[in-house]
Amino acid sequence: MKILFCNYEYPPLGGGGGVINALLAEELAKRHDVSVITSRCLDLSPEETRNGVRIMRVPVPFRRHMAAANIPSLVAFVAQGIRYGRDIVRRERPDIINTHFALPSGPVGDVLAQEIGCPNILSVHGGDLYDPSRWTSPHKHWLLRKWIAHLMRKADRVVGQSADTVRRAHTYYVPGLKTDQIPLGIARPPRIDADRKDWGFGDEDVILVTVGRLVGRKSIDQLIEMMPHLPEGVRLMIVGDGPMRPELQALSESLGINHRVRFMGSVSELDKFRLLKVSDVFVSTSQHEGFGLVFLEAMASNLPVVSYDKGGQTDFLEDGVTGRLIRVGQRETFKKALLDLLADPGRYKAMARRNQEIVEAFYIEHCARQYEELFEATLEGRQ
């Protein structure tokens, strides 16, 4: 097949939605002709081929950060994606388009599919339907809800990556819509050696690690505020960057715990797995996750997971089995659960071993095979 992905973010831009798209595209490129339409900003090149995937970037003004988009850049992608994308699809003639994110990618994929008369599969990622931390979340605005519902009805198929995402699609957009659920997948972690001393940690330290963009939805301030109540030997490692970093660093300083909280910034994939490998427990106070790729990466890195329970992670996390799963917003319960777990290293190490067994079903080859079967079935149905 000739497969075209349409996604406003694609590495190095953005977060988990772009990362999974890249993993999926590269896996499918082993057997198919795969290309991507995405955003070009900062110093990114207009076109390149990476791991068998041809990446075509349309110029999008206003975006100033690799890690996070802003509203003007999202609007610009709709206009520029359609403008430049029409020429691209006429030239490339893909058999099928897979559009990731209802907004802003959804309108682009819809128009481009109509342009050449090919099927369009719309993959929704959770945050594009429901994000309780942002006033801009589409589920809070009547016009955006109607627009997304229209795009869902027009798509040949709609894919949600978790039960939570499918439920939001039905609750806020199109009740009863036939929706496919395909869990996301991660790459198998590299076999690496890592020494915590290389990162300035001692053998006696207990390292909590969190990975993600430093944005409001992640509520990393809650983790920082818990630190004074945890034993002195506990360290918090924050991997990732974003617009809230100065504010979070100021909070750490005001609490007098700078020596216990480390901001690692954006790191390479290899260093991310090195940092996970030297850690003891993965923690997340995110208010909602459409799926939660980083939880799977932590599980694959032999870590128990302590997180809130709102989002797609509930498809594979289980309280007392994979770590602790706390009702969202219950900070005191989260802190107590963390204290209890840290007091029993044997227990959390047993959870870590169990996590390595559970994560086997969530590697990218399984996700790619399900998408491949969906694409083939859709094309057969069109014929």
Tab-separated table of C-alpha atoms in Angstrom:
chain	number	residue	atom	x	y	z
A	1	MET	CA	0.000	0.000	0.000
A	2	LYS	CA	0.893	3.654	-0.407
A	3	ILE	CA	0.092	5.101	3.014
A	4	LEU	CA	0.054	8.814	3.808
A	5	PHE	CA	-0.049	9.961	7.415
A	6	CYS	CA	-1.325	13.444	8.197
A	7	ASN	CA	-0.240	14.766	11.585
A	8	TYR	CA	0.477	18.336	12.636
A	9	GLU	CA	3.265	17.018	14.888
A	10	TYR	CA	5.969	14.540	13.980
A	11	PRO	CA	9.349	14.128	15.705
A	12	PRO	CA	11.241	16.192	16.610
A	13	LEU	CA	8.069	18.268	17.058
A	14	GLY	CA	5.616	17.559	19.839
A	15	GLY	CA	5.011	14.769	22.308
A	16	GLY	CA	3.558	11.270	22.479
A	17	GLY	CA	1.133	11.585	19.558
A	18	GLY	CA	3.948	12.380	17.170
A	19	VAL	CA	6.234	9.726	18.644
A	20	ILE	CA	3.704	6.932	18.187
A	21	ASN	CA	2.997	8.115	14.653
A	22	ALA	CA	6.709	7.877	13.858
A	23	LEU	CA	6.992	4.393	15.366
A	24	LEU	CA	3.911	3.245	13.456
A	25	ALA	CA	5.092	4.791	10.187
A	26	GLU	CA	8.565	3.282	10.465
A	27	GLU	CA	7.210	-0.175	11.270
A	28	LEU	CA	4.800	-0.081	8.319
A	29	ALA	CA	7.567	1.268	6.045
A	30	LYS	CA	9.207	-2.159	6.309
A	31	ARG	CA	6.394	-3.500	4.094
A	32	HIS	CA	4.741	-0.464	2.453
A	33	ASP	CA	5.400	2.916	0.813
A	34	VAL	CA	4.922	5.380	3.682
A	35	SER	CA	5.001	9.185	3.780
A	36	VAL	CA	3.924	11.900	6.230
A	37	ILE	CA	2.568	15.438	5.935
A	38	THR	CA	3.422	17.503	9.011
A	39	SER	CA	4.482	20.979	10.197
A	40	ARG	CA	7.654	22.839	9.278
A	41	CYS	CA	8.883	25.465	11.674
A	42	LEU	CA	12.078	26.697	13.332
A	43	ASP	CA	14.998	25.124	11.417
A	44	LEU	CA	13.338	21.919	10.202
A	45	SER	CA	13.926	20.951	6.586
A	46	PRO	CA	11.026	20.925	4.068
A	47	GLU	CA	11.550	17.257	3.224
A	48	GLU	CA	13.645	14.334	4.391
A	49	THR	CA	13.558	10.538	4.529
A	50	ARG	CA	14.098	8.921	7.906
A	51	ASN	CA	14.018	5.167	8.593
A	52	GLY	CA	12.208	4.534	5.331
A	53	VAL	CA	9.534	7.221	5.856
A	54	ARG	CA	9.356	10.264	3.589
A	55	ILE	CA	8.556	13.319	5.727
A	56	MET	CA	7.066	16.336	3.950
A	57	ARG	CA	6.696	19.468	6.051
A	58	VAL	CA	4.399	22.376	5.198
A	59	PRO	CA	5.476	25.825	6.459
A	60	VAL	CA	3.644	26.751	9.667
A	61	PRO	CA	4.344	30.199	11.121
A	62	PHE	CA	3.950	31.208	14.782
A	63	ARG	CA	5.262	28.014	16.392
A	64	ARG	CA	8.160	28.856	18.708
A	65	HIS	CA	8.806	25.630	20.642
A	66	MET	CA	9.599	22.090	19.570
A	67	ALA	CA	7.803	20.603	22.591
A	68	ALA	CA	4.465	22.426	22.443
A	69	ALA	CA	2.272	24.127	19.858
A	70	ASN	CA	0.230	27.316	20.304
A	71	ILE	CA	-3.200	28.224	18.951
A	72	PRO	CA	-1.963	30.366	16.025
A	73	SER	CA	0.278	27.535	14.807
A	74	LEU	CA	-2.599	25.041	15.041
A	75	VAL	CA	-4.821	27.283	12.937
A	76	ALA	CA	-1.974	27.823	10.476
A	77	PHE	CA	-1.535	24.075	9.994
A	78	VAL	CA	-5.145	23.699	8.887
A	79	ALA	CA	-4.703	26.349	6.185
A	80	GLN	CA	-1.167	25.416	5.121
A	81	GLY	CA	-1.756	21.680	5.310
A	82	ILE	CA	-4.662	21.953	2.869
A	83	ARG	CA	-2.873	24.450	0.610
A	84	TYR	CA	0.372	22.501	0.235
A	85	GLY	CA	-1.161	19.087	0.823
A	86	ARG	CA	-3.322	19.218	-2.306
A	87	ASP	CA	-0.240	19.313	-4.502
A	88	ILE	CA	1.390	16.565	-2.440
A	89	VAL	CA	-1.496	14.090	-2.731
A	90	ARG	CA	-1.931	14.757	-6.449
A	91	ARG	CA	1.740	13.902	-6.877
A	92	GLU	CA	1.975	11.007	-4.412
A	93	ARG	CA	-1.475	9.427	-5.076
A	94	PRO	CA	-1.658	7.489	-1.782
A	95	ASP	CA	-4.030	4.522	-1.498
A	96	ILE	CA	-5.132	5.586	1.959
A	97	ILE	CA	-4.689	8.503	4.394
A	98	ASN	CA	-4.396	8.043	8.151
A	99	THR	CA	-5.058	11.349	9.913
A	100	HIS	CA	-3.884	11.719	13.506
A	101	PHE	CA	-5.695	14.143	15.863
A	102	ALA	CA	-9.226	15.399	15.166
A	103	LEU	CA	-7.914	18.964	15.389
A	104	PRO	CA	-5.943	20.465	13.795
A	105	SER	CA	-5.061	17.549	11.482
A	106	GLY	CA	-8.639	16.325	10.936
A	107	PRO	CA	-9.778	18.974	8.423
A	108	VAL	CA	-6.541	18.559	6.462
A	109	GLY	CA	-6.836	14.801	6.103
A	110	ASP	CA	-10.527	15.096	5.217
A	111	VAL	CA	-9.928	17.582	2.384
A	112	LEU	CA	-6.903	15.735	1.004
A	113	ALA	CA	-8.775	12.419	0.920
A	114	GLN	CA	-11.611	14.075	-0.991
A	115	GLU	CA	-9.117	15.640	-3.385
A	116	ILE	CA	-8.056	12.260	-4.765
A	117	GLY	CA	-10.988	10.096	-3.655
A	118	CYS	CA	-9.114	7.816	-1.280
A	119	PRO	CA	-10.234	6.558	2.162
A	120	ASN	CA	-9.409	8.543	5.292
A	121	ILE	CA	-8.896	6.845	8.657
A	122	LEU	CA	-9.162	9.315	11.554
A	123	SER	CA	-7.132	8.399	14.655
A	124	VAL	CA	-8.043	10.339	17.791
A	125	HIS	CA	-5.546	10.509	20.633
A	126	GLY	CA	-7.525	11.680	23.649
A	127	GLY	CA	-6.199	15.164	24.228
A	128	ASP	CA	-7.713	16.306	20.936
A	129	LEU	CA	-11.147	15.349	22.291
A	130	TYR	CA	-10.872	15.940	26.023
A	131	ASP	CA	-8.333	17.811	28.139
A	132	PRO	CA	-9.790	18.992	31.471
A	133	SER	CA	-6.765	21.205	32.192
A	134	ARG	CA	-7.273	23.523	29.179
A	135	TRP	CA	-10.053	25.995	28.493
A	136	THR	CA	-9.374	25.400	24.798
A	137	SER	CA	-10.303	21.709	25.049
A	138	PRO	CA	-12.787	21.011	22.211
A	139	HIS	CA	-15.283	19.259	24.484
A	140	LYS	CA	-15.934	22.618	26.210
A	141	HIS	CA	-16.932	24.465	23.022
A	142	TRP	CA	-20.115	23.833	21.039
A	143	LEU	CA	-18.683	24.811	17.646
A	144	LEU	CA	-15.579	22.634	18.029
A	145	ARG	CA	-17.701	19.695	19.176
A	146	LYS	CA	-19.877	20.020	16.070
A	147	TRP	CA	-16.839	20.319	13.812
A	148	ILE	CA	-15.171	17.205	15.241
A	149	ALA	CA	-18.430	15.247	15.120
A	150	HIS	CA	-18.734	16.182	11.426
A	151	LEU	CA	-15.179	14.981	10.734
A	152	MET	CA	-15.825	11.711	12.572
A	153	ARG	CA	-18.954	11.000	10.556
A	154	LYS	CA	-17.163	11.713	7.270
A	155	ALA	CA	-14.139	9.525	8.015
A	156	ASP	CA	-14.162	5.976	6.637
A	157	ARG	CA	-13.165	4.685	10.075
A	158	VAL	CA	-12.424	6.292	13.443
A	159	VAL	CA	-9.755	4.790	15.703
A	160	GLY	CA	-9.372	5.460	19.418
A	161	GLN	CA	-6.318	4.153	21.209
A	162	SER	CA	-8.007	3.411	24.543
A	163	ALA	CA	-11.381	2.696	26.097
A	164	ASP	CA	-11.245	6.157	27.654
A	165	THR	CA	-10.777	7.875	24.282
A	166	VAL	CA	-13.580	5.859	22.673
A	167	ARG	CA	-15.858	6.757	25.585
A	168	ARG	CA	-15.089	10.481	25.178
A	169	ALA	CA	-15.796	10.240	21.447
A	170	HIS	CA	-19.227	8.811	22.163
A	171	THR	CA	-20.019	11.058	25.134
A	172	TYR	CA	-19.101	14.428	23.637
A	173	TYR	CA	-19.235	13.932	19.872
A	174	VAL	CA	-21.095	11.089	18.129
A	175	PRO	CA	-23.040	8.709	20.391
A	176	GLY	CA	-23.128	5.208	18.964
A	177	LEU	CA	-20.492	5.880	16.291
A	178	LYS	CA	-18.808	2.676	15.147
A	179	THR	CA	-15.278	3.084	16.463
A	180	ASP	CA	-12.229	0.836	16.271
A	181	GLN	CA	-9.933	0.571	19.273
A	182	ILE	CA	-6.263	-0.098	18.595
A	183	PRO	CA	-3.879	0.267	21.539
A	184	LEU	CA	-0.711	2.197	20.881
A	185	GLY	CA	2.668	0.540	20.932
A	186	ILE	CA	6.188	1.383	21.996
A	187	ALA	CA	9.542	0.416	20.583
A	188	ARG	CA	11.363	-2.330	22.426
A	189	PRO	CA	13.785	-0.568	24.788
A	190	PRO	CA	17.440	-0.695	23.761
A	191	ARG	CA	19.779	-2.964	25.651
A	192	ILE	CA	21.947	-0.490	27.474
A	193	ASP	CA	24.133	-0.170	30.524
A	194	ALA	CA	23.450	2.769	32.813
A	195	ASP	CA	25.096	3.917	36.013
A	196	ARG	CA	23.269	6.381	38.243
A	197	LYS	CA	26.597	7.881	39.299
A	198	ASP	CA	26.958	9.218	35.747
A	199	TRP	CA	23.927	11.422	36.486
A	200	GLY	CA	25.072	12.549	39.908
A	201	PHE	CA	23.027	10.117	42.018
A	202	GLY	CA	24.312	7.841	44.760
A	203	ASP	CA	23.557	4.177	45.426
A	204	GLU	CA	21.635	5.173	48.552
A	205	ASP	CA	19.282	7.525	46.668
A	206	VAL	CA	15.740	6.440	45.852
A	207	ILE	CA	14.936	7.946	42.466
A	208	LEU	CA	11.426	8.880	41.376
A	209	VAL	CA	11.215	9.711	37.680
A	210	THR	CA	8.568	11.387	35.538
A	211	VAL	CA	8.714	11.956	31.786
A	212	GLY	CA	6.653	14.401	29.768
A	213	ARG	CA	6.147	17.916	28.498
A	214	LEU	CA	6.145	20.575	31.188
A	215	VAL	CA	2.589	21.765	30.605
A	216	GLY	CA	-0.404	22.312	32.875
A	217	ARG	CA	-2.101	18.970	32.216
A	218	LYS	CA	0.864	17.078	33.648
A	219	SER	CA	0.518	18.834	37.066
A	220	ILE	CA	4.181	18.242	37.868
A	221	ASP	CA	3.857	20.940	40.542
A	222	GLN	CA	2.002	18.328	42.619
A	223	LEU	CA	5.016	16.007	42.536
A	224	ILE	CA	7.331	18.828	43.573
A	225	GLU	CA	5.026	19.804	46.433
A	226	MET	CA	5.063	16.205	47.716
A	227	MET	CA	8.839	16.056	47.932
A	228	PRO	CA	9.246	17.797	51.348
A	229	HIS	CA	6.951	15.116	52.815
A	230	LEU	CA	8.994	12.199	51.468
A	231	PRO	CA	12.188	10.828	53.093
A	232	GLU	CA	15.284	12.950	52.578
A	233	GLY	CA	16.954	10.265	50.468
A	234	VAL	CA	14.219	10.417	47.829
A	235	ARG	CA	15.080	12.300	44.635
A	236	LEU	CA	12.747	13.456	41.849
A	237	MET	CA	14.025	13.431	38.277
A	238	ILE	CA	11.939	15.394	35.749
A	239	VAL	CA	12.676	14.432	32.143
A	240	GLY	CA	11.260	16.753	29.491
A	241	ASP	CA	10.865	20.416	28.716
A	242	GLY	CA	8.101	22.906	28.092
A	243	PRO	CA	6.713	26.347	28.864
A	244	MET	CA	6.175	25.671	32.591
A	245	ARG	CA	9.804	24.864	33.360
A	246	PRO	CA	10.718	28.299	34.859
A	247	GLU	CA	7.615	28.204	37.070
A	248	LEU	CA	8.346	24.663	38.271
A	249	GLN	CA	11.989	25.487	38.978
A	250	ALA	CA	10.887	28.527	40.992
A	251	LEU	CA	8.519	26.316	42.998
A	252	SER	CA	11.309	23.853	43.759
A	253	GLU	CA	13.536	26.697	44.898
A	254	SER	CA	10.827	28.249	47.091
A	255	LEU	CA	10.365	24.902	48.888
A	256	GLY	CA	14.093	24.597	49.499
A	257	ILE	CA	14.391	21.263	47.676
A	258	ASN	CA	16.577	22.194	44.708
A	259	HIS	CA	19.094	19.566	45.798
A	260	ARG	CA	16.389	16.876	45.591
A	261	VAL	CA	14.690	17.827	42.305
A	262	ARG	CA	16.572	17.506	39.025
A	263	PHE	CA	15.316	19.038	35.768
A	264	MET	CA	16.926	16.964	33.027
A	265	GLY	CA	15.348	18.859	30.106
A	266	SER	CA	14.803	17.263	26.709
A	267	VAL	CA	17.016	14.229	26.202
A	268	SER	CA	17.639	11.725	23.422
A	269	GLU	CA	15.626	8.499	23.289
A	270	LEU	CA	18.715	6.583	24.400
A	271	ASP	CA	19.307	8.856	27.394
A	272	LYS	CA	15.617	8.678	28.299
A	273	PHE	CA	15.897	4.916	28.653
A	274	ARG	CA	19.170	5.269	30.547
A	275	LEU	CA	17.434	7.575	33.024
A	276	LEU	CA	14.518	5.182	33.386
A	277	LYS	CA	16.913	2.320	33.961
A	278	VAL	CA	18.682	4.036	36.888
A	279	SER	CA	15.379	4.990	38.557
A	280	ASP	CA	13.307	3.123	41.136
A	281	VAL	CA	9.691	4.240	40.617
A	282	PHE	CA	7.875	6.024	37.777
A	283	VAL	CA	5.428	8.686	38.991
A	284	SER	CA	2.823	10.781	37.183
A	285	THR	CA	0.267	13.301	38.421
A	286	SER	CA	-1.090	13.977	34.931
A	287	GLN	CA	-4.747	14.989	35.071
A	288	HIS	CA	-5.579	12.972	31.956
A	289	GLU	CA	-3.800	10.834	29.385
A	290	GLY	CA	-5.351	9.679	26.136
A	291	PHE	CA	-3.190	6.563	26.374
A	292	GLY	CA	0.084	7.033	28.229
A	293	LEU	CA	3.042	5.751	26.213
A	294	VAL	CA	5.487	6.784	28.927
A	295	PHE	CA	3.831	4.395	31.378
A	296	LEU	CA	4.553	1.514	29.021
A	297	GLU	CA	8.146	2.692	28.531
A	298	ALA	CA	8.566	2.742	32.310
A	299	MET	CA	7.092	-0.748	32.624
A	300	ALA	CA	9.435	-1.997	29.891
A	301	SER	CA	12.305	-0.438	31.856
A	302	ASN	CA	11.482	-2.562	34.910
A	303	LEU	CA	9.724	0.137	36.959
A	304	PRO	CA	6.486	0.139	38.962
A	305	VAL	CA	4.098	2.988	38.100
A	306	VAL	CA	2.286	5.310	40.507
A	307	SER	CA	-0.237	7.530	38.738
A	308	TYR	CA	-3.745	8.928	38.706
A	309	ASP	CA	-6.551	6.884	37.182
A	310	LYS	CA	-8.033	9.229	34.588
A	311	GLY	CA	-7.219	8.267	31.039
A	312	GLY	CA	-6.242	5.474	28.721
A	313	GLN	CA	-3.610	4.097	31.114
A	314	THR	CA	-6.399	2.326	32.974
A	315	ASP	CA	-6.503	-0.167	30.085
A	316	PHE	CA	-3.218	-1.657	31.264
A	317	LEU	CA	-2.461	-0.291	34.764
A	318	GLU	CA	-3.976	-2.050	37.772
A	319	ASP	CA	-3.783	-0.867	41.362
A	320	GLY	CA	-1.629	-3.160	43.465
A	321	VAL	CA	-0.380	-5.094	40.422
A	322	THR	CA	1.517	-2.648	38.177
A	323	GLY	CA	2.060	-0.129	40.992
A	324	ARG	CA	-0.557	2.186	42.479
A	325	LEU	CA	-3.494	3.763	40.644
A	326	ILE	CA	-4.998	6.693	42.557
A	327	ARG	CA	-8.250	8.531	41.925
A	328	VAL	CA	-7.384	11.737	40.090
A	329	GLY	CA	-6.837	14.762	42.329
A	330	GLN	CA	-6.444	12.849	45.599
A	331	ARG	CA	-3.035	14.230	46.501
A	332	GLU	CA	-2.908	12.928	50.056
A	333	THR	CA	-3.822	9.416	48.925
A	334	PHE	CA	-1.153	9.620	46.221
A	335	LYS	CA	1.464	10.709	48.745
A	336	LYS	CA	0.506	7.973	51.240
A	337	ALA	CA	0.512	5.301	48.517
A	338	LEU	CA	3.977	6.441	47.457
A	339	LEU	CA	5.269	6.396	51.028
A	340	ASP	CA	3.890	2.888	51.601
A	341	LEU	CA	5.435	1.620	48.390
A	342	LEU	CA	8.847	3.160	49.087
A	343	ALA	CA	8.846	1.540	52.508
A	344	ASP	CA	8.596	-1.921	50.912
A	345	PRO	CA	11.282	-2.306	48.194
A	346	GLY	CA	10.516	-6.004	47.791
A	347	ARG	CA	6.936	-5.206	46.862
A	348	TYR	CA	7.702	-2.593	44.242
A	349	LYS	CA	10.436	-4.729	42.708
A	350	ALA	CA	7.927	-7.585	42.331
A	351	MET	CA	5.556	-5.144	40.597
A	352	ALA	CA	8.371	-4.119	38.276
A	353	ARG	CA	8.981	-7.735	37.249
A	354	ARG	CA	5.264	-8.214	36.566
A	355	ASN	CA	5.241	-5.064	34.414
A	356	GLN	CA	7.826	-6.508	32.069
A	357	GLU	CA	5.461	-9.407	31.375
A	358	ILE	CA	2.413	-7.160	30.830
A	359	VAL	CA	4.170	-4.794	28.421
A	360	GLU	CA	4.948	-7.573	25.920
A	361	ALA	CA	1.507	-7.108	24.337
A	362	PHE	CA	2.118	-3.384	23.719
A	363	TYR	CA	5.139	-3.298	21.439
A	364	ILE	CA	4.829	-1.419	18.159
A	365	GLU	CA	4.721	-4.466	15.893
A	366	HIS	CA	1.341	-5.449	17.383
A	367	CYS	CA	-0.077	-1.930	16.904
A	368	ALA	CA	1.224	-1.747	13.314
A	369	ARG	CA	-0.274	-5.121	12.401
A	370	GLN	CA	-3.723	-4.029	13.597
A	371	TYR	CA	-3.507	-0.765	11.640
A	372	GLU	CA	-2.350	-2.677	8.587
A	373	GLU	CA	-5.358	-5.013	8.793
A	374	LEU	CA	-7.690	-2.023	9.226
A	375	PHE	CA	-6.217	-0.273	6.173
A	376	GLU	CA	-6.572	-3.419	4.057
A	377	ALA	CA	-10.174	-3.982	5.178
A	378	THR	CA	-11.062	-0.350	4.432
A	379	LEU	CA	-9.590	-0.514	0.937
A	380	GLU	CA	-11.414	-3.771	0.230
A	381	GLY	CA	-14.650	-2.195	1.412
A	382	ARG	CA	-14.138	0.776	-0.910
A	383	GLN	CA	-13.473	-1.543	-3.868
